[in-house]
CSV table of C-alpha atoms and ligand atoms in Angstrom, one decimal:
chain,number,residue,atom,x,y,z
T,1,MET,CA,-43.5,-30.4,12.3
T,2,PHE,CA,-41.9,-26.9,11.8
T,3,LYS,CA,-44.2,-24.1,11.0
T,4,LYS,CA,-41.5,-21.9,9.5
T,5,VAL,CA,-38.1,-22.6,8.0
T,6,LEU,CA,-35.4,-20.1,7.1
T,7,ILE,CA,-33.4,-21.0,3.9
T,8,ALA,CA,-29.8,-19.9,4.3
T,9,ASN,CA,-28.9,-20.0,0.7
T,10,ARG,CA,-29.6,-18.5,-2.7
T,11,GLY,CA,-30.2,-19.5,-6.3
T,12,GLU,CA,-31.7,-22.8,-7.5
T,13,ILE,CA,-31.1,-24.6,-4.2
T,14,ALA,CA,-33.0,-22.0,-2.2
T,15,LEU,CA,-35.9,-22.4,-4.6
T,16,ARG,CA,-35.6,-26.2,-4.3
T,17,ILE,CA,-35.9,-26.1,-0.5
T,18,HIS,CA,-38.7,-23.6,-0.7
T,19,ARG,CA,-40.7,-26.0,-2.9
T,20,ALA,CA,-40.3,-28.9,-0.5
T,21,CYS,CA,-41.4,-26.6,2.4
T,22,LYS,CA,-44.5,-25.4,0.6
T,23,GLU,CA,-45.6,-29.0,-0.2
T,24,MET,CA,-45.2,-29.8,3.5
T,25,GLY,CA,-47.3,-26.8,4.6
T,26,ILE,CA,-44.2,-25.0,6.0
T,27,SER,CA,-43.8,-21.2,5.5
T,28,THR,CA,-40.4,-20.0,4.3
T,29,VAL,CA,-38.1,-17.2,5.0
T,30,ALA,CA,-35.5,-16.3,2.4
T,31,ILE,CA,-32.4,-14.5,3.2
T,32,HIS,CA,-30.6,-12.4,0.6
T,33,SER,CA,-27.7,-9.9,0.0
T,34,THR,CA,-28.3,-6.5,-1.5
T,35,ALA,CA,-27.3,-7.9,-4.8
T,36,ASP,CA,-30.1,-10.5,-4.7
T,37,SER,CA,-33.1,-8.3,-3.8
T,38,ASP,CA,-34.8,-9.3,-7.1
T,39,ALA,CA,-33.8,-13.0,-6.9
T,40,MET,CA,-36.5,-15.6,-7.5
T,41,HIS,CA,-36.0,-17.3,-4.2
T,42,VAL,CA,-36.8,-14.0,-2.5
T,43,ARG,CA,-39.9,-13.5,-4.6
T,44,MET,CA,-41.2,-16.9,-3.9
T,45,ALA,CA,-40.6,-17.1,-0.2
T,46,ASP,CA,-43.3,-16.0,2.2
T,47,GLU,CA,-41.0,-13.6,3.9
T,48,SER,CA,-37.5,-12.3,3.2
T,49,VAL,CA,-34.7,-10.6,5.2
T,50,CYS,CA,-31.7,-8.8,3.7
T,51,VAL,CA,-28.7,-10.0,5.6
T,52,GLY,CA,-26.0,-7.8,4.2
T,53,PRO,CA,-24.0,-6.5,1.2
T,54,PRO,CA,-23.0,-8.5,-1.9
T,55,ALA,CA,-19.9,-10.2,-0.6
T,56,ALA,CA,-20.9,-13.6,0.7
T,57,SER,CA,-18.7,-13.2,3.8
T,58,GLN,CA,-20.9,-10.4,5.0
T,59,SER,CA,-24.3,-11.8,4.0
T,60,TYR,CA,-24.8,-15.6,3.2
T,61,LEU,CA,-21.9,-16.4,5.6
T,62,SER,CA,-22.8,-13.9,8.2
T,63,ILE,CA,-23.8,-16.1,11.2
T,64,PRO,CA,-25.0,-13.2,13.5
T,65,ASN,CA,-27.2,-11.7,10.7
T,66,ILE,CA,-28.7,-15.1,9.8
T,67,ILE,CA,-29.5,-15.9,13.5
T,68,SER,CA,-31.1,-12.4,13.8
T,69,ALA,CA,-33.2,-13.1,10.7
T,70,CYS,CA,-34.5,-16.3,12.4
T,71,GLU,CA,-35.3,-14.3,15.6
T,72,ILE,CA,-37.0,-11.5,13.7
T,73,THR,CA,-39.2,-13.8,11.7
T,74,GLY,CA,-39.8,-16.5,14.2
T,75,ALA,CA,-38.3,-19.3,12.0
T,76,GLU,CA,-37.7,-22.5,14.1
T,77,ALA,CA,-35.3,-24.3,11.7
T,78,ILE,CA,-32.6,-23.4,9.2
T,79,HIS,CA,-32.0,-25.3,6.0
T,80,PRO,CA,-28.5,-24.5,4.8
T,81,GLY,CA,-28.6,-26.0,1.2
T,82,TYR,CA,-25.1,-26.8,-0.2
T,83,GLY,CA,-22.0,-24.6,0.0
T,84,PHE,CA,-22.0,-21.5,2.3
T,85,LEU,CA,-22.7,-22.6,5.8
T,86,SER,CA,-23.9,-26.1,5.1
T,87,GLU,CA,-20.8,-27.9,6.5
T,88,ASN,CA,-19.7,-25.3,9.1
T,89,ALA,CA,-19.7,-27.1,12.5
T,90,SER,CA,-19.5,-23.8,14.5
T,91,PHE,CA,-22.5,-22.5,12.7
T,92,VAL,CA,-24.5,-25.6,13.6
T,93,GLN,CA,-23.4,-25.2,17.2
T,94,ILE,CA,-24.5,-21.6,17.3
T,95,VAL,CA,-27.8,-22.5,15.8
T,96,GLU,CA,-28.4,-25.1,18.4
T,97,ASP,CA,-27.3,-22.8,21.2
T,98,HIS,CA,-30.0,-20.4,20.1
T,99,GLY,CA,-32.7,-23.1,20.4
T,100,LEU,CA,-33.1,-23.4,16.7
T,101,LYS,CA,-33.0,-26.6,14.6
T,102,PHE,CA,-30.3,-27.2,12.0
T,103,ILE,CA,-31.7,-29.3,9.1
T,104,GLY,CA,-28.7,-31.6,8.8
T,105,PRO,CA,-26.4,-33.7,10.9
T,106,THR,CA,-25.1,-32.7,14.3
T,107,SER,CA,-22.1,-30.4,14.7
T,108,GLU,CA,-20.0,-33.4,15.9
T,109,HIS,CA,-20.7,-35.4,12.7
T,110,ILE,CA,-19.9,-32.4,10.5
T,111,ARG,CA,-16.7,-31.8,12.4
T,112,LEU,CA,-15.8,-35.5,12.2
T,113,MET,CA,-16.2,-35.6,8.4
T,114,GLY,CA,-15.0,-32.0,7.7
T,115,ASP,CA,-11.5,-33.1,8.6
T,116,LYS,CA,-10.5,-35.6,5.9
T,117,ILE,CA,-7.9,-37.3,8.0
T,118,THR,CA,-10.3,-37.9,10.9
T,119,ALA,CA,-13.0,-38.9,8.3
T,120,LYS,CA,-10.7,-41.5,6.8
T,121,GLU,CA,-9.7,-42.9,10.1
T,122,THR,CA,-13.3,-43.1,11.2
T,123,MET,CA,-14.4,-44.8,7.9
T,124,LEU,CA,-11.5,-47.3,8.1
T,125,ASN,CA,-12.7,-48.2,11.6
T,126,LEU,CA,-16.2,-48.6,10.3
T,127,GLY,CA,-15.1,-51.1,7.7
T,128,VAL,CA,-15.3,-48.7,4.7
T,129,PRO,CA,-12.4,-49.3,2.2
T,130,CYS,CA,-10.1,-46.2,1.9
T,131,VAL,CA,-7.4,-45.0,-0.6
T,132,PRO,CA,-4.1,-46.3,0.8
T,133,GLY,CA,-2.0,-43.4,2.1
T,134,SER,CA,-0.2,-41.8,5.0
T,135,ALA,CA,-1.4,-42.7,8.5
T,136,GLY,CA,-2.7,-39.3,9.4
T,137,GLY,CA,-1.2,-35.9,8.7
T,138,VAL,CA,2.4,-35.3,7.5
T,139,PRO,CA,3.7,-32.1,9.1
T,140,THR,CA,7.2,-32.0,7.6
T,141,LEU,CA,8.7,-32.7,4.2
T,142,GLU,CA,11.0,-35.3,5.8
T,143,GLU,CA,7.8,-37.2,7.1
T,144,ALA,CA,6.3,-36.8,3.6
T,145,VAL,CA,9.3,-38.3,2.0
T,146,GLU,CA,9.3,-41.2,4.5
T,147,ALA,CA,5.5,-41.8,4.0
T,148,SER,CA,6.0,-41.7,0.2
T,149,LYS,CA,8.3,-44.8,0.3
T,150,GLN,CA,5.3,-46.8,1.6
T,151,ILE,CA,2.7,-45.4,-0.8
T,152,GLY,CA,4.8,-45.1,-4.0
T,153,PHE,CA,4.4,-42.7,-6.9
T,154,PRO,CA,2.4,-41.1,-8.4
T,155,LEU,CA,0.8,-39.8,-5.2
T,156,ILE,CA,-1.5,-36.9,-4.3
T,157,VAL,CA,-0.9,-34.4,-1.5
T,158,LYS,CA,-4.3,-33.4,0.0
T,159,ALA,CA,-5.4,-30.8,2.5
T,160,THR,CA,-7.2,-32.3,5.4
T,161,ALA,CA,-9.6,-29.3,5.4
T,162,GLY,CA,-9.8,-29.4,1.6
T,163,GLY,CA,-12.9,-28.9,-0.6
T,164,GLY,CA,-13.9,-27.8,-4.0
T,165,GLY,CA,-10.8,-29.4,-5.5
T,166,ARG,CA,-8.5,-26.9,-3.7
T,167,GLY,CA,-5.4,-27.8,-1.7
T,168,MET,CA,-4.8,-31.0,-3.8
T,169,LYS,CA,-1.4,-31.5,-5.6
T,170,LEU,CA,-0.1,-34.4,-7.7
T,171,ALA,CA,3.5,-35.6,-7.3
T,172,ARG,CA,4.3,-37.9,-10.2
T,173,THR,CA,7.8,-38.7,-9.0
T,174,ALA,CA,9.9,-38.3,-5.9
T,175,ASP,CA,11.3,-35.1,-7.5
T,176,ASP,CA,7.9,-33.5,-7.5
T,177,LEU,CA,7.2,-34.1,-3.8
T,178,LYS,CA,8.8,-31.1,-2.4
T,179,VAL,CA,6.9,-28.6,-4.6
T,180,ALA,CA,3.6,-30.5,-4.3
T,181,PHE,CA,3.9,-30.6,-0.6
T,182,GLN,CA,4.7,-27.0,-0.2
T,183,THR,CA,2.1,-25.7,-2.7
T,184,ALA,CA,-0.7,-27.9,-1.2
T,185,ARG,CA,0.2,-26.6,2.2
T,186,SER,CA,0.2,-22.9,1.3
T,187,GLU,CA,-2.9,-23.3,-0.8
T,188,ALA,CA,-4.6,-25.0,2.1
T,189,LYS,CA,-3.5,-22.3,4.5
T,190,ALA,CA,-4.8,-19.5,2.3
T,191,ALA,CA,-8.1,-21.2,1.4
T,192,PHE,CA,-9.0,-22.9,4.7
T,193,GLY,CA,-6.7,-21.4,7.4
T,194,ASN,CA,-5.4,-24.9,8.1
T,195,ASP,CA,-2.2,-26.2,6.3
T,196,GLU,CA,-2.3,-29.8,7.5
T,197,VAL,CA,-1.9,-32.2,4.6
T,198,TYR,CA,-1.8,-36.0,4.1
T,199,LEU,CA,-0.7,-38.2,1.3
T,200,GLU,CA,-2.7,-40.7,-0.8
T,201,ARG,CA,-1.9,-43.1,-3.6
T,202,TYR,CA,-2.9,-41.4,-6.9
T,203,LEU,CA,-5.3,-43.6,-8.8
T,204,GLY,CA,-4.7,-43.4,-12.5
T,205,ASN,CA,-7.9,-44.6,-14.0
T,206,PRO,CA,-10.8,-44.4,-11.5
T,207,ARG,CA,-14.4,-43.4,-11.7
T,208,HIS,CA,-16.0,-41.1,-9.0
T,209,ILE,CA,-18.8,-43.1,-7.5
T,210,GLU,CA,-20.7,-41.7,-4.6
T,211,ILE,CA,-23.3,-43.4,-2.4
T,212,GLN,CA,-26.3,-41.4,-1.1
T,213,VAL,CA,-27.0,-42.3,2.5
T,214,PHE,CA,-29.7,-41.2,4.9
T,215,GLY,CA,-29.6,-41.6,8.7
T,216,ASP,CA,-32.5,-41.2,11.2
T,217,GLY,CA,-30.1,-40.2,14.0
T,218,ARG,CA,-31.1,-43.1,16.1
T,219,GLY,CA,-29.1,-45.8,14.5
T,220,GLY,CA,-31.3,-46.5,11.5
T,221,ALA,CA,-30.0,-45.8,8.0
T,222,ILE,CA,-30.7,-46.4,4.4
T,223,HIS,CA,-28.7,-46.0,1.1
T,224,LEU,CA,-30.1,-44.7,-2.2
T,225,GLY,CA,-27.6,-46.3,-4.6
T,226,GLU,CA,-24.8,-44.5,-6.4
T,227,ARG,CA,-24.2,-41.5,-8.6
T,228,ASP,CA,-21.4,-41.6,-11.1
T,229,CYS,CA,-19.8,-38.1,-11.2
T,230,SER,CA,-16.7,-39.0,-13.2
T,231,LEU,CA,-17.1,-36.2,-15.7
T,232,GLN,CA,-15.1,-33.5,-14.0
T,233,ARG,CA,-13.2,-30.4,-14.9
T,234,ARG,CA,-10.6,-29.2,-12.3
T,235,HIS,CA,-12.0,-31.7,-9.8
T,236,GLN,CA,-15.4,-30.1,-10.3
T,237,LYS,CA,-18.4,-32.2,-11.4
T,238,VAL,CA,-19.9,-31.3,-14.7
T,239,LEU,CA,-22.4,-34.2,-15.4
T,240,GLU,CA,-23.7,-36.8,-13.1
T,241,GLU,CA,-25.8,-40.0,-13.6
T,242,SER,CA,-27.5,-42.7,-11.8
T,243,PRO,CA,-27.1,-45.6,-11.9
T,244,SER,CA,-23.5,-45.7,-12.9
T,245,PRO,CA,-22.8,-47.5,-16.2
T,246,VAL,CA,-20.2,-49.7,-14.4
T,247,ILE,CA,-22.1,-50.7,-11.2
T,248,ASP,CA,-24.3,-53.8,-11.3
T,249,ASP,CA,-27.0,-54.7,-8.7
T,250,PRO,CA,-25.0,-56.9,-6.4
T,251,THR,CA,-22.1,-54.3,-6.3
T,252,ARG,CA,-24.6,-51.5,-5.5
T,253,GLU,CA,-26.2,-53.6,-2.7
T,254,ARG,CA,-22.8,-54.6,-1.3
T,255,ILE,CA,-21.2,-51.1,-1.1
T,256,GLY,CA,-24.6,-49.5,-0.3
T,257,LYS,CA,-24.9,-51.7,2.8
T,258,VAL,CA,-21.4,-51.0,3.9
T,259,CYS,CA,-22.2,-47.3,3.7
T,260,ALA,CA,-25.6,-47.5,5.4
T,261,ASP,CA,-24.1,-49.7,8.2
T,262,ALA,CA,-21.3,-47.3,8.8
T,263,ILE,CA,-23.5,-44.2,9.2
T,264,ALA,CA,-26.0,-46.2,11.3
T,265,ARG,CA,-23.2,-47.1,13.7
T,266,ILE,CA,-22.3,-43.5,14.3
T,267,LYS,CA,-26.1,-42.6,14.6
T,268,TYR,CA,-25.8,-40.1,11.7
T,269,ALA,CA,-28.8,-37.9,11.1
T,270,GLY,CA,-30.0,-36.6,7.7
T,271,ALA,CA,-28.6,-36.8,4.2
T,272,GLY,CA,-25.0,-37.6,3.5
T,273,THR,CA,-22.8,-38.7,0.6
T,274,ILE,CA,-19.9,-41.1,0.9
T,275,GLU,CA,-17.5,-40.5,-2.1
T,276,PHE,CA,-15.4,-43.2,-3.6
T,277,LEU,CA,-12.9,-43.6,-6.3
T,278,TYR,CA,-13.7,-46.9,-8.1
T,279,GLU,CA,-11.0,-48.7,-10.0
T,280,ASP,CA,-10.7,-52.3,-11.2
T,281,GLY,CA,-13.8,-53.3,-9.2
T,282,GLU,CA,-12.5,-51.8,-5.9
T,283,PHE,CA,-13.9,-48.9,-3.9
T,284,PHE,CA,-11.7,-46.4,-2.2
T,285,PHE,CA,-13.3,-43.9,0.2
T,286,ILE,CA,-12.1,-40.2,-0.4
T,287,GLU,CA,-14.5,-38.1,1.7
T,288,MET,CA,-18.0,-37.8,3.1
T,289,ASN,CA,-20.2,-34.8,2.4
T,290,THR,CA,-22.6,-34.1,5.4
T,291,ARG,CA,-25.2,-32.2,3.4
T,292,LEU,CA,-27.4,-32.3,0.4
T,293,GLN,CA,-25.4,-32.5,-2.9
T,294,VAL,CA,-25.9,-30.4,-6.0
T,295,GLU,CA,-26.5,-33.6,-7.9
T,296,HIS,CA,-29.2,-35.0,-5.6
T,297,PRO,CA,-31.9,-34.8,-8.2
T,298,VAL,CA,-30.6,-37.8,-10.1
T,299,THR,CA,-31.1,-40.0,-7.1
T,300,GLU,CA,-34.6,-38.5,-6.6
T,301,ALA,CA,-35.5,-39.3,-10.1
T,302,VAL,CA,-34.4,-43.0,-10.0
T,303,TYR,CA,-35.7,-43.6,-6.4
T,304,GLY,CA,-38.8,-41.5,-6.6
T,305,ILE,CA,-38.1,-39.8,-3.3
T,306,ASP,CA,-37.8,-36.2,-2.2
T,307,LEU,CA,-34.5,-35.9,-0.3
T,308,VAL,CA,-35.2,-32.4,1.0
T,309,LYS,CA,-38.5,-33.5,2.5
T,310,GLU,CA,-36.7,-36.5,4.1
T,311,GLN,CA,-34.1,-34.0,5.6
T,312,ILE,CA,-36.8,-31.8,7.1
T,313,GLN,CA,-38.7,-34.9,8.4
T,314,VAL,CA,-35.6,-36.3,10.1
T,315,ALA,CA,-34.8,-32.9,11.6
T,316,ALA,CA,-38.2,-32.7,13.0
T,317,GLY,CA,-37.6,-36.0,14.8
T,318,MET,CA,-39.8,-38.1,12.5
T,319,PRO,CA,-38.7,-41.4,11.0
T,320,LEU,CA,-37.5,-41.9,7.4
T,321,SER,CA,-40.4,-42.4,5.0
T,322,ARG,CA,-39.0,-45.6,3.5
T,323,SER,CA,-37.1,-48.7,4.6
T,324,GLN,CA,-34.3,-50.2,2.6
T,325,ASN,CA,-36.4,-53.0,1.1
T,326,GLU,CA,-38.9,-50.4,-0.1
T,327,LEU,CA,-36.3,-48.8,-2.3
T,328,ARG,CA,-35.5,-49.9,-5.8
T,329,PRO,CA,-33.9,-47.8,-8.5
T,330,VAL,CA,-36.0,-47.4,-11.7
T,331,GLY,CA,-34.7,-46.3,-15.0
T,332,HIS,CA,-31.8,-43.9,-15.5
T,333,ALA,CA,-31.2,-40.2,-14.7
T,334,ILE,CA,-28.6,-37.7,-15.9
T,335,GLU,CA,-27.9,-34.1,-14.7
T,336,CYS,CA,-26.1,-31.4,-16.6
T,337,ARG,CA,-24.8,-28.4,-14.6
T,338,ILE,CA,-25.5,-25.3,-16.6
T,339,ASN,CA,-23.1,-22.5,-15.7
T,340,ALA,CA,-23.0,-18.9,-16.8
T,341,GLU,CA,-19.7,-19.3,-18.4
T,342,ARG,CA,-18.2,-18.5,-21.8
T,343,LEU,CA,-16.7,-21.3,-23.8
T,344,PRO,CA,-14.2,-22.4,-24.7
T,345,ASP,CA,-12.3,-21.0,-21.7
T,346,PHE,CA,-15.1,-21.2,-19.1
T,347,GLN,CA,-14.8,-17.5,-18.2
T,348,PRO,CA,-17.7,-16.4,-15.9
T,349,SER,CA,-20.4,-14.7,-17.9
T,350,PRO,CA,-22.6,-12.7,-15.5
T,351,GLY,CA,-25.1,-10.2,-16.8
T,352,LYS,CA,-28.7,-9.8,-17.9
T,353,VAL,CA,-30.7,-12.8,-19.1
T,354,LYS,CA,-32.8,-11.5,-21.9
T,355,THR,CA,-34.9,-14.6,-22.5
T,356,TYR,CA,-35.1,-17.8,-20.6
T,357,TYR,CA,-37.1,-20.8,-21.7
T,358,ALA,CA,-36.9,-24.0,-19.7
T,359,PRO,CA,-37.2,-27.4,-21.4
T,360,GLY,CA,-40.1,-29.5,-20.3
T,361,GLY,CA,-42.1,-32.6,-21.1
T,362,LEU,CA,-42.1,-36.1,-19.6
T,363,GLY,CA,-39.1,-37.0,-17.5
T,364,VAL,CA,-37.5,-33.5,-17.7
T,365,ARG,CA,-36.7,-31.3,-14.7
T,366,MET,CA,-35.1,-28.0,-14.8
T,367,ASP,CA,-33.9,-26.6,-11.4
T,368,SER,CA,-33.1,-22.9,-11.9
T,369,ALA,CA,-33.9,-19.6,-10.3
T,370,ILE,CA,-33.3,-17.4,-13.4
T,371,TYR,CA,-36.0,-15.6,-15.3
T,372,ASP,CA,-36.5,-13.2,-18.2
T,373,GLY,CA,-34.7,-9.9,-17.3
T,374,TYR,CA,-32.8,-11.5,-14.3
T,375,VAL,CA,-29.4,-10.0,-13.9
T,376,ILE,CA,-26.9,-12.7,-12.8
T,377,PRO,CA,-24.6,-11.0,-10.2
T,378,PRO,CA,-20.9,-11.5,-10.5
T,379,TYR,CA,-20.4,-12.3,-6.8
T,380,TYR,CA,-21.4,-15.9,-6.6
T,381,ASP,CA,-21.0,-19.4,-8.1
T,382,SER,CA,-21.7,-19.5,-11.8
T,383,LEU,CA,-24.2,-22.4,-11.6
T,384,ILE,CA,-27.5,-21.1,-13.0
T,385,GLY,CA,-29.4,-24.3,-13.6
T,386,LYS,CA,-29.5,-28.0,-13.5
T,387,LEU,CA,-31.2,-30.0,-16.2
T,388,ILE,CA,-32.2,-33.4,-15.1
T,389,VAL,CA,-33.7,-36.0,-17.3
T,390,HIS,CA,-35.1,-39.5,-16.4
T,391,GLY,CA,-35.7,-42.3,-18.9
T,392,ALA,CA,-36.5,-46.0,-18.9
T,393,ASP,CA,-32.8,-46.8,-19.5
T,394,ARG,CA,-29.5,-44.9,-20.2
T,395,GLU,CA,-30.1,-44.8,-24.0
T,396,LYS,CA,-33.5,-43.3,-23.6
T,397,ALA,CA,-32.3,-40.8,-21.0
T,398,ILE,CA,-29.6,-39.7,-23.4
T,399,ALA,CA,-32.1,-39.2,-26.2
T,400,ARG,CA,-34.3,-37.2,-23.8
T,401,LEU,CA,-31.3,-35.1,-22.7
T,402,LYS,CA,-30.4,-34.2,-26.2
T,403,ARG,CA,-34.0,-33.2,-26.9
T,404,ALA,CA,-34.3,-31.2,-23.7
T,405,LEU,CA,-30.9,-29.4,-24.3
T,406,SER,CA,-32.2,-28.4,-27.7
T,407,GLU,CA,-35.2,-26.6,-26.1
T,408,LEU,CA,-33.2,-24.7,-23.5
T,409,ILE,CA,-33.0,-21.0,-24.2
T,410,VAL,CA,-30.8,-18.6,-22.2
T,411,ASP,CA,-30.2,-15.4,-24.2
T,412,GLY,CA,-28.1,-12.5,-23.2
T,413,ILE,CA,-25.3,-14.4,-21.5
T,414,SER,CA,-23.1,-17.3,-22.4
T,415,THR,CA,-23.7,-20.7,-20.8
T,416,THR,CA,-22.0,-24.1,-20.9
T,417,THR,CA,-24.9,-25.7,-22.7
T,418,PRO,CA,-22.9,-26.2,-26.0
T,419,LEU,CA,-20.5,-28.3,-24.0
T,420,PHE,CA,-23.2,-30.9,-23.3
T,421,ASP,CA,-24.4,-30.9,-27.0
T,422,ALA,CA,-20.8,-31.8,-28.0
T,423,LEU,CA,-20.3,-34.3,-25.2
T,424,LEU,CA,-23.5,-36.2,-26.2
T,425,GLU,CA,-22.0,-36.8,-29.7
T,426,GLU,CA,-19.0,-38.6,-28.2
T,427,GLU,CA,-18.8,-42.4,-28.5
T,428,ASP,CA,-17.3,-42.7,-25.0
T,429,ILE,CA,-20.1,-40.8,-23.4
T,430,LEU,CA,-22.7,-42.7,-25.3
T,431,THR,CA,-21.1,-46.0,-24.2
T,432,GLY,CA,-20.3,-44.8,-20.6
T,433,ASN,CA,-16.6,-45.4,-21.2
T,434,TYR,CA,-15.1,-42.5,-19.2
T,435,ASN,CA,-13.2,-41.9,-16.0
T,436,ILE,CA,-12.2,-38.9,-13.9
T,437,HIS,CA,-9.6,-37.8,-16.3
T,438,TRP,CA,-11.5,-38.3,-19.5
T,439,LEU,CA,-13.1,-34.8,-19.7
T,440,GLU,CA,-9.9,-32.8,-19.2
T,441,GLY,CA,-8.3,-34.8,-22.0
T,442,TRP,CA,-11.2,-34.4,-24.3
T,443,LEU,CA,-11.5,-30.7,-23.5
T,444,GLU,CA,-7.9,-30.1,-24.7
T,445,GLY,CA,-8.7,-31.5,-28.2
T,446,TRP,CA,-12.1,-29.7,-28.2
T,447,LEU,CA,-10.6,-26.3,-27.2
T,448,GLU,CA,-8.0,-26.7,-30.0
T,449,ARG,CA,-10.8,-27.4,-32.5
T,450,GLN,CA,-12.8,-24.5,-31.2
T,451,ASN,CA,-9.8,-22.1,-31.5
T,452,THR,CA,-8.9,-23.3,-35.0
T,453,ARG,CA,-12.5,-22.8,-36.0
T,454,ARG,CA,-12.5,-19.2,-34.6
T,455,ALA,CA,-9.1,-18.3,-36.1
H,1,LIG,P1,-12.7,-32.0,-2.7
H,1,LIG,O1,-13.1,-32.2,-1.3
H,1,LIG,O2,-11.7,-30.9,-2.9
H,1,LIG,O3,-13.8,-32.1,-3.7
H,1,LIG,P2,-12.0,-34.9,-3.0
H,1,LIG,O4,-11.2,-35.6,-2.0
H,1,LIG,O5,-13.5,-35.2,-2.9
H,1,LIG,O6,-11.7,-33.3,-2.9
H,1,LIG,O7,-11.5,-35.2,-4.5
H,1,LIG,C1,-12.0,-34.5,-5.6
H,1,LIG,C2,-11.6,-35.2,-6.9
H,1,LIG,O8,-10.2,-35.2,-7.0
H,1,LIG,C3,-12.1,-36.6,-7.0
H,1,LIG,O9,-13.4,-36.7,-7.5
H,1,LIG,C4,-11.1,-37.1,-8.0
H,1,LIG,O10,-11.4,-36.7,-9.3
H,1,LIG,C5,-9.8,-36.4,-7.6
H,1,LIG,N1,-9.0,-37.2,-6.6
H,1,LIG,C6,-9.1,-37.2,-5.3
H,1,LIG,N2,-8.3,-38.0,-4.7
H,1,LIG,C7,-7.6,-38.7,-5.7
H,1,LIG,C8,-6.7,-39.8,-5.7
H,1,LIG,N3,-6.2,-40.4,-4.6
H,1,LIG,N4,-6.3,-40.2,-6.9
H,1,LIG,C9,-6.8,-39.7,-8.1
H,1,LIG,N5,-7.7,-38.7,-8.1
H,1,LIG,C10,-8.1,-38.2,-6.9
């Protein structure tokens, strides 16, 4: 097992990884920018190295500085968390070339899944059902028009390098195709330096269901059921739950097996998430994330497993701690992403946290790195905490979530907490009757009501 791991991230996820390391007897090295000198992940880690100025491009994304930090401290492995360098195949290659271990899949697997066109082709060949669409990239508008005749409208133009909901444009009719095609391409070029796009049938009423998988790198793999992440704003997840209100045991076993078999066949190592849109009882693959997800704690809650420890174990060449038949989901878990944002318009709200009080009690987990007096810097993602509850069933989990939300105190800045209080009063949320478009529609009405109240 590793003696020392460098955590190439910040915020709640850096702390989350630190916690797993400590329980495994591994010492930790935090990296930080000059804006994060007082961050909790830096305070908690055994050692820390400043890797650059506030801009992520010069610190958390600076490969030479991170490799140097490993060399200075003698760390043998790097855990990338999510975001930043977690799905950067060249980084993984450089890490390996320096004789260090990357806690995650190989650079080949990251590259394979990082390109959505290649990922779809690979998954189709492995027997995973995909959203119908163009066969590969469409380099010209003429080819897009040609492909659209097969797919039909509405359709979605997607960047093969896309992520975070960017480089995705909807074309409702043939008239929209030109603009959608051109804007998706230019957005993709600006955001990812790659303007290749492809077309996909636009699903009108799907849920976002994702399967957590884990490979041992030697052809063994397990799945840990699904997470329902259908509550989204601008293609970003807001609340996640497991199990999904619409997936029954036989369906979970069936799709879980398809996914585990697929990653076993490619000898995938570590944690991965296979994302699907689910409509009328059918699954359609959209992408695979080759890293730990923000929402991994809901899976940990229902399966009673520490996914970060599993990642570290697999990276150290050890087997997975459980086999498929030892895994049974128990109860129901829900996660709320708490952002430092001002409602109703979701404007970033960085600044000083005067008071922070985390909810607690049975079945409540608050993953956060903020504390009294902490100043949230304006340079990074606005996620400041994840509140995860676990209950015997969905109804009990919801009751617990309401109770936990009422205990949470974050004074001094604005957070998205009131959004969850309001959502948990909605009949559709209580009954689980929502799809990927539900939240945006609901928000429109809610924003209007908030604005009238303020006027
Ligand atoms: P990203 O990598 O940018 O997150 P994804 O391919 O994972 O992009 O899609 C993100 C979200 O966009 C999905 O969860 C879903 O809400 C929506 N979406 C993606 N593809 C489609 C589609 N074919 N039809 C309808 N909605 C889609």
